[in-house]
Amino acid sequence: MADGILRSPLHDRHVALGATLVPFAGWEMPVRYSGDIAEHTAVRTAAGLFDLSHMGEIAIRGADAAAFLDAALVGRMSAVALAGAKYTMICTPEGGVIDDLIVYRRDHDHFVIVANASNKDVVVAELEARVAGFDATVEDVSAEIALIAVQGPRAEDIVGRMCVRGDDDIRAMRYYSATNILLSGDIHAFAARTGYTGEDGFELFVGADEAGAVWDLALAAGAEDGIVPCGLSARDTLRLEAGMPLYGQELTRDTTPFDAGLGRVVAFGTASKPRGPFVGHDALLKAKVEGPARVLVGLVGDGRRAARAGYPVLDPEGAAVGVVTSGAPSPTLGRPIAMAYVPPALAEPGTVVGIDVRGRREEMTVAALPFYSRAS
């Protein structure tokens, strides 16, 4: 830690690679190496290597671990299979999103939650406040773990080469599943087929003291496939093209999962599979029944000027009726794209809206999310 800023266990490698380092959620992290577009394109066409060690990891253990998470989160974690993963959220009693999370089931009584770096301490505190009455413990294990991601169409081959026992385990993994693997150098890793880029890929959980060796191994294993280190800037345009929300922009305490078009992550239960109460249940049920007052949509422009977060969305008369949450030129599509909250009446794909880009109206067209899918 320098001047109160946290540093990844891979900091020295980022410096050696000439990365541009910036403050991010209390950490000093690489925003780019070779260049935003080059890194973005590498992930879409070959593979990119990401340091995600700033993310928070929280271990939940105990006989009531599954029941506790069912009560604390909006998803049904007890239904997650061993070595499975699930995208979910932790919400306020009023239904606002505190953070979006991925939960991994390591064992019947052991889960690991990955939280956003900026929200890790808040999520830990919320879970600790909600665990009373359950035979379960909440432990922040972030300092012990480094998280390294290999993302892109060549990711399977690259991670397979990193394994001592060959790539059979890797190739057999389904999306949103995980397994224990042994990497060259006798390094044990928990590998998850998850990511935040819209591409196939793997996220490798390893001991913080082994992060450098795993980073070097990935670069060596992916050299013939064109793997490149990637920073936060490429990660942001990749997730935007894939229509993936970012906490603090698409998701906040003032938005519900239903506002963001993610009501599917909220499990209310059915007559055949009833579910007990969870924090935010009543408010979220009300939000589902009433429908959102604003809707998250995609926007695509034909001009050169990009809509950025915070820019007003204008109706045909020029009145501000919404706000852009994320926006950038799309390297893959070659056009400006954005996500924005608008009234339901303007949410139909094909609807033309205006964006106030520094005092000048730029027209964009509502489009279905995601903008890009590797299956398309």
Coordinates of C-alpha atoms in Angstrom, one line a residue:
M1 CA 0.0 0.0 0.0
A2 CA 1.3 3.4 -1.0
D3 CA -0.3 6.6 0.4
G4 CA -3.4 4.6 1.3
I5 CA -3.7 3.2 -2.2
L6 CA -3.8 -0.6 -2.5
R7 CA -1.6 -2.3 -5.1
S8 CA -2.2 -5.6 -6.8
P9 CA 0.3 -8.5 -6.3
L10 CA 1.0 -8.0 -10.0
H11 CA 1.9 -4.3 -9.7
D12 CA 5.6 -4.8 -10.6
R13 CA 4.6 -6.7 -13.7
H14 CA 2.2 -3.9 -14.8
V15 CA 5.0 -1.4 -14.4
A16 CA 7.5 -3.5 -16.3
L17 CA 5.0 -3.8 -19.2
G18 CA 4.6 -0.1 -19.4
A19 CA 1.0 0.0 -18.2
T20 CA -0.7 3.4 -17.5
L21 CA -1.8 3.1 -13.8
V22 CA -4.7 5.0 -12.4
P23 CA -6.5 5.1 -9.0
F24 CA -9.6 2.9 -9.1
A25 CA -11.8 2.0 -6.2
G26 CA -8.9 2.5 -3.8
W27 CA -6.5 0.6 -5.9
E28 CA -3.8 1.5 -8.4
M29 CA -4.7 -0.5 -11.4
P30 CA -3.7 -0.6 -15.1
V31 CA -6.1 1.3 -17.4
R32 CA -4.2 0.3 -20.6
Y33 CA -1.0 -1.2 -21.9
S34 CA -0.6 -1.1 -25.7
G35 CA -3.8 0.9 -26.3
D36 CA -7.6 0.7 -25.8
I37 CA -8.6 -0.4 -29.2
A38 CA -5.8 -2.9 -29.7
E39 CA -6.6 -4.6 -26.3
H40 CA -10.3 -4.6 -27.0
T41 CA -9.8 -6.2 -30.4
A42 CA -7.4 -8.8 -29.0
V43 CA -10.1 -10.0 -26.7
R44 CA -12.7 -10.2 -29.5
T45 CA -10.3 -12.0 -31.9
A46 CA -7.8 -13.9 -29.8
A47 CA -7.3 -13.4 -26.0
G48 CA -6.7 -10.8 -23.3
L49 CA -5.2 -11.2 -19.9
F50 CA -6.7 -9.2 -17.0
D51 CA -5.7 -8.5 -13.5
L52 CA -8.9 -8.5 -11.4
S53 CA -7.1 -8.7 -8.0
H54 CA -8.9 -5.6 -6.9
M55 CA -12.2 -7.5 -6.7
G56 CA -13.5 -8.6 -3.3
E57 CA -13.7 -12.2 -2.3
I58 CA -15.9 -13.2 0.7
A59 CA -16.1 -16.7 2.1
I60 CA -19.4 -18.0 3.6
R61 CA -19.0 -21.2 5.6
G62 CA -21.2 -23.2 7.9
A63 CA -24.1 -25.6 8.1
D64 CA -26.5 -22.8 7.3
A65 CA -24.4 -21.1 4.6
A66 CA -27.0 -21.8 1.8
A67 CA -30.0 -20.9 4.0
F68 CA -28.2 -17.7 5.0
L69 CA -27.5 -16.6 1.5
D70 CA -31.1 -17.4 0.4
A71 CA -32.2 -14.9 3.1
A72 CA -29.5 -12.3 2.4
L73 CA -29.5 -12.2 -1.5
V74 CA -32.2 -12.0 -4.1
G75 CA -31.3 -15.3 -5.7
R76 CA -31.8 -18.8 -4.5
M77 CA -28.2 -19.9 -3.7
S78 CA -29.3 -23.2 -2.2
A79 CA -30.2 -24.2 -5.7
V80 CA -26.6 -23.7 -7.0
A81 CA -24.9 -27.0 -7.7
L82 CA -21.5 -27.9 -6.4
A83 CA -18.9 -26.3 -8.5
G84 CA -21.6 -24.0 -9.9
A85 CA -21.8 -20.2 -10.1
K86 CA -24.7 -17.7 -10.1
Y87 CA -25.1 -14.0 -10.8
T88 CA -27.1 -12.3 -8.2
M89 CA -27.5 -9.1 -6.2
I90 CA -27.7 -7.9 -2.6
C91 CA -30.4 -5.3 -2.2
T92 CA -31.7 -2.9 0.4
P93 CA -35.1 -3.6 2.2
E94 CA -36.4 -1.0 -0.3
G95 CA -35.2 -3.0 -3.3
G96 CA -32.3 -0.8 -4.3
V97 CA -29.1 -2.6 -5.5
I98 CA -26.2 -2.5 -3.0
D99 CA -24.0 -4.6 -5.3
D100 CA -24.2 -7.2 -8.1
L101 CA -22.3 -10.4 -7.2
I102 CA -21.2 -13.7 -8.5
V103 CA -21.5 -16.5 -6.0
Y104 CA -19.5 -19.8 -6.4
R105 CA -20.4 -22.9 -4.5
R106 CA -17.2 -24.6 -3.4
D107 CA -18.9 -27.2 -1.2
H108 CA -22.3 -27.9 0.5
D109 CA -21.3 -25.6 3.3
H110 CA -18.9 -23.3 1.6
F111 CA -19.6 -20.4 -0.9
V112 CA -17.3 -17.7 -2.2
I113 CA -18.9 -14.3 -3.2
V114 CA -17.1 -12.0 -5.6
A115 CA -18.1 -8.3 -5.0
N116 CA -17.1 -5.2 -6.8
A117 CA -14.0 -3.5 -5.4
S118 CA -15.8 -0.3 -4.5
N119 CA -18.5 -2.2 -2.6
K120 CA -16.5 -5.0 -0.9
D121 CA -16.5 -3.4 2.6
V122 CA -20.1 -2.5 2.3
V123 CA -21.1 -6.0 1.2
V124 CA -19.1 -7.6 4.0
A125 CA -20.8 -5.3 6.6
E126 CA -24.3 -6.0 5.1
L127 CA -23.7 -9.8 5.2
E128 CA -22.4 -9.6 8.8
A129 CA -25.5 -7.7 9.8
R130 CA -27.8 -10.3 8.1
V131 CA -26.0 -13.5 9.4
A132 CA -27.4 -13.3 13.0
G133 CA -29.4 -16.5 13.8
F134 CA -27.7 -18.6 11.1
D135 CA -24.9 -21.2 11.7
A136 CA -22.7 -19.5 9.2
T137 CA -19.6 -17.2 9.1
V138 CA -18.7 -14.3 6.9
E139 CA -15.0 -13.8 6.2
D140 CA -13.2 -11.3 3.9
V141 CA -10.5 -13.3 2.2
S142 CA -9.7 -10.7 -0.5
A143 CA -6.1 -10.2 0.7
E144 CA -5.3 -13.9 0.3
I145 CA -6.5 -14.2 -3.3
A146 CA -5.4 -12.9 -6.6
L147 CA -7.9 -13.1 -9.5
I148 CA -6.6 -13.3 -13.1
A149 CA -8.8 -13.6 -16.1
V150 CA -8.1 -15.0 -19.6
Q151 CA -10.8 -13.9 -22.0
G152 CA -11.4 -14.4 -25.7
P153 CA -12.0 -17.1 -28.3
R154 CA -8.6 -18.6 -27.7
A155 CA -9.0 -18.7 -23.9
E156 CA -9.9 -22.4 -23.7
D157 CA -6.7 -23.4 -25.5
I158 CA -4.5 -21.1 -23.5
V159 CA -5.8 -22.1 -20.1
G160 CA -5.6 -25.8 -21.2
R161 CA -1.9 -25.4 -21.9
M162 CA -1.4 -23.9 -18.5
C163 CA -2.7 -27.1 -16.8
V164 CA -0.4 -29.9 -15.7
R165 CA -3.0 -32.7 -16.4
G166 CA -3.9 -31.5 -19.8
D167 CA -7.0 -29.6 -20.9
D168 CA -9.8 -32.2 -20.5
D169 CA -11.1 -30.6 -17.3
I170 CA -11.1 -27.1 -18.9
R171 CA -12.8 -28.2 -22.2
A172 CA -15.6 -30.0 -20.2
M173 CA -16.5 -27.0 -18.2
R174 CA -19.9 -25.3 -19.0
Y175 CA -20.5 -21.6 -18.8
Y176 CA -20.9 -20.5 -15.1
S177 CA -19.3 -23.6 -13.7
A178 CA -16.0 -24.0 -11.9
T179 CA -13.4 -26.6 -11.0
N180 CA -10.1 -27.1 -9.2
I181 CA -7.1 -27.3 -11.5
L182 CA -3.4 -27.8 -11.2
L183 CA -1.3 -25.3 -13.1
S184 CA 2.3 -25.8 -14.2
G185 CA 4.6 -25.0 -11.4
D186 CA 2.4 -27.1 -9.0
I187 CA 0.0 -24.1 -8.5
H188 CA -3.5 -24.9 -7.4
A189 CA -6.2 -22.7 -8.8
F190 CA -10.0 -22.5 -8.7
A191 CA -11.0 -21.9 -12.3
A192 CA -14.4 -20.5 -13.2
R193 CA -15.8 -20.2 -16.7
T194 CA -17.1 -16.7 -16.2
G195 CA -16.2 -13.2 -17.3
Y196 CA -17.2 -9.7 -18.0
T197 CA -16.3 -9.3 -21.7
G198 CA -19.0 -11.0 -23.7
E199 CA -16.5 -13.7 -24.8
D200 CA -15.7 -17.1 -23.6
G201 CA -13.1 -17.1 -20.9
F202 CA -11.9 -18.2 -17.5
E203 CA -11.3 -16.5 -14.1
L204 CA -8.5 -18.0 -12.1
F205 CA -8.5 -17.7 -8.3
V206 CA -5.0 -18.3 -7.0
G207 CA -3.0 -17.4 -3.9
A208 CA -1.8 -13.8 -3.9
D209 CA 1.8 -15.0 -3.6
E210 CA 1.4 -17.1 -6.7
A211 CA -0.1 -14.4 -8.9
G212 CA 3.1 -13.4 -10.6
A213 CA 3.9 -17.0 -11.7
V214 CA 0.3 -17.5 -13.0
W215 CA 0.5 -14.2 -14.9
D216 CA 3.8 -15.2 -16.5
L217 CA 2.5 -18.6 -17.3
A218 CA -0.6 -17.2 -19.1
L219 CA 1.5 -14.9 -21.2
A220 CA 3.8 -17.8 -22.2
A221 CA 1.0 -20.2 -22.9
G222 CA -0.9 -17.7 -25.0
A223 CA 2.1 -16.3 -26.9
E224 CA 1.3 -18.3 -30.1
D225 CA -2.4 -17.2 -29.9
G226 CA -1.7 -13.5 -29.6
I227 CA -2.7 -13.0 -25.9
V228 CA -2.1 -9.4 -24.7
P229 CA -2.4 -7.8 -21.2
C230 CA -5.6 -5.6 -21.0
G231 CA -6.5 -2.8 -18.8
L232 CA -9.7 -1.3 -17.3
S233 CA -10.5 0.7 -20.4
A234 CA -10.8 -2.3 -22.7
R235 CA -12.7 -4.1 -20.0
D236 CA -15.2 -1.3 -19.9
T237 CA -15.9 -1.1 -23.7
L238 CA -16.0 -4.9 -23.9
R239 CA -18.7 -5.1 -21.1
L240 CA -20.6 -2.2 -22.7
E241 CA -20.8 -4.0 -26.1
A242 CA -22.0 -7.1 -24.2
G243 CA -24.7 -5.1 -22.4
M244 CA -23.4 -5.9 -19.0
P245 CA -24.2 -3.4 -16.2
L246 CA -21.6 -1.6 -14.1
Y247 CA -22.3 -0.8 -10.5
G248 CA -22.3 2.9 -9.9
Q249 CA -23.6 3.5 -13.4
E250 CA -26.4 1.1 -14.5
L251 CA -26.9 -0.2 -10.9
T252 CA -27.2 1.9 -7.8
R253 CA -29.2 2.0 -4.6
D254 CA -31.7 4.0 -6.5
T255 CA -32.4 1.3 -9.0
T256 CA -34.0 -2.1 -8.7
P257 CA -33.1 -5.2 -10.7
F258 CA -36.4 -4.6 -12.6
D259 CA -35.3 -1.1 -13.7
A260 CA -32.2 -2.6 -15.1
G261 CA -34.0 -5.4 -17.0
L262 CA -32.5 -7.9 -14.6
G263 CA -35.7 -9.0 -12.8
R264 CA -34.8 -12.6 -13.8
V265 CA -32.2 -12.7 -11.0
V266 CA -34.8 -12.2 -8.3
A267 CA -36.3 -15.6 -7.2
F268 CA -39.6 -15.3 -5.5
G269 CA -40.4 -19.0 -5.5
T270 CA -43.3 -20.9 -6.8
A271 CA -46.0 -23.1 -5.4
S272 CA -43.9 -26.2 -6.2
K273 CA -40.7 -24.5 -5.0
P274 CA -41.6 -22.1 -2.3
R275 CA -39.0 -19.8 -0.9
G276 CA -38.7 -18.1 2.4
P277 CA -38.4 -14.3 2.9
F278 CA -35.3 -12.4 1.8
V279 CA -34.1 -8.9 2.3
G280 CA -36.0 -6.7 -0.2
H281 CA -38.7 -9.3 -1.0
D282 CA -41.8 -7.1 -0.5
A283 CA -40.4 -4.0 -2.3
L284 CA -39.1 -6.1 -5.2
L285 CA -42.4 -8.0 -5.5
K286 CA -44.2 -4.6 -5.7
A287 CA -41.7 -3.4 -8.3
K288 CA -42.4 -6.5 -10.4
V289 CA -46.1 -6.1 -10.2
E290 CA -46.2 -2.4 -10.9
G291 CA -43.5 -2.4 -13.5
P292 CA -40.6 0.1 -13.7
A293 CA -41.1 3.8 -14.2
R294 CA -37.9 3.8 -16.2
V295 CA -36.2 1.2 -18.4
L296 CA -32.6 0.5 -19.2
V297 CA -32.1 0.5 -23.0
G298 CA -29.3 0.3 -25.5
L299 CA -28.6 3.3 -27.8
V300 CA -26.8 3.3 -31.2
G301 CA -25.7 6.4 -33.0
D302 CA -24.7 7.1 -36.6
G303 CA -22.4 10.1 -35.9
R304 CA -18.9 10.3 -34.4
R305 CA -19.7 12.0 -31.1
A306 CA -20.2 9.5 -28.3
A307 CA -22.8 9.8 -25.5
R308 CA -21.1 9.7 -22.1
A309 CA -22.4 8.8 -18.7
G310 CA -24.5 11.7 -17.3
Y311 CA -25.6 13.1 -20.6
P312 CA -29.4 13.9 -20.7
V313 CA -31.7 11.9 -23.0
L314 CA -34.2 14.2 -24.8
D315 CA -37.6 13.5 -26.2
P316 CA -38.7 14.9 -29.6
E317 CA -39.6 18.2 -28.1
G318 CA -36.2 18.6 -26.5
A319 CA -37.2 17.9 -22.9
A320 CA -34.8 15.8 -20.7
V321 CA -36.6 12.5 -20.0
G322 CA -33.7 10.2 -19.1
V323 CA -29.9 9.9 -18.6
V324 CA -27.1 8.0 -20.2
T325 CA -25.4 5.6 -17.8
S326 CA -22.5 4.4 -20.0
G327 CA -21.4 5.3 -23.4
A328 CA -18.4 5.0 -25.8
P329 CA -17.4 4.4 -29.4
S330 CA -17.7 0.7 -30.1
P331 CA -14.5 -0.7 -31.5
T332 CA -16.4 -3.8 -32.8
L333 CA -19.4 -2.0 -34.3
G334 CA -17.6 1.1 -35.4
R335 CA -20.4 3.3 -34.0
P336 CA -21.2 5.1 -30.8
I337 CA -23.1 3.0 -28.3
A338 CA -24.6 3.7 -24.9
M339 CA -26.9 2.5 -22.2
A340 CA -29.5 4.8 -20.7
Y341 CA -32.6 4.9 -18.5
V342 CA -35.7 6.2 -20.4
P343 CA -39.4 6.2 -19.8
P344 CA -41.1 2.9 -21.0
A345 CA -42.8 4.9 -23.8
L346 CA -39.4 5.5 -25.4
A347 CA -38.0 2.0 -24.8
E348 CA -39.1 0.2 -27.9
P349 CA -36.2 -0.7 -30.2
G350 CA -36.1 1.6 -33.2
T351 CA -37.3 4.6 -31.3
V352 CA -35.2 7.7 -32.0
V353 CA -34.2 9.9 -29.1
G354 CA -31.9 12.8 -28.7
I355 CA -28.8 13.1 -26.5
D356 CA -27.5 16.4 -25.2
V357 CA -23.8 16.1 -26.1
R358 CA -22.2 19.2 -24.6
G359 CA -25.1 21.4 -25.7
R360 CA -25.7 19.9 -29.1
R361 CA -28.5 17.4 -29.9
E362 CA -27.2 14.1 -31.3
E363 CA -29.8 11.5 -32.3
M364 CA -29.4 7.8 -31.3
T365 CA -31.7 4.9 -31.9
V366 CA -32.9 2.5 -29.1
A367 CA -31.5 -1.0 -29.7
A368 CA -32.0 -4.3 -27.9
L369 CA -29.2 -5.4 -25.6
P370 CA -26.6 -6.7 -25.9
F371 CA -25.0 -4.8 -28.8
Y372 CA -22.6 -7.7 -29.4
S373 CA -22.9 -11.4 -28.8
R374 CA -20.3 -14.0 -29.7
A375 CA -23.1 -16.3 -30.8
S376 CA -24.3 -13.8 -33.4

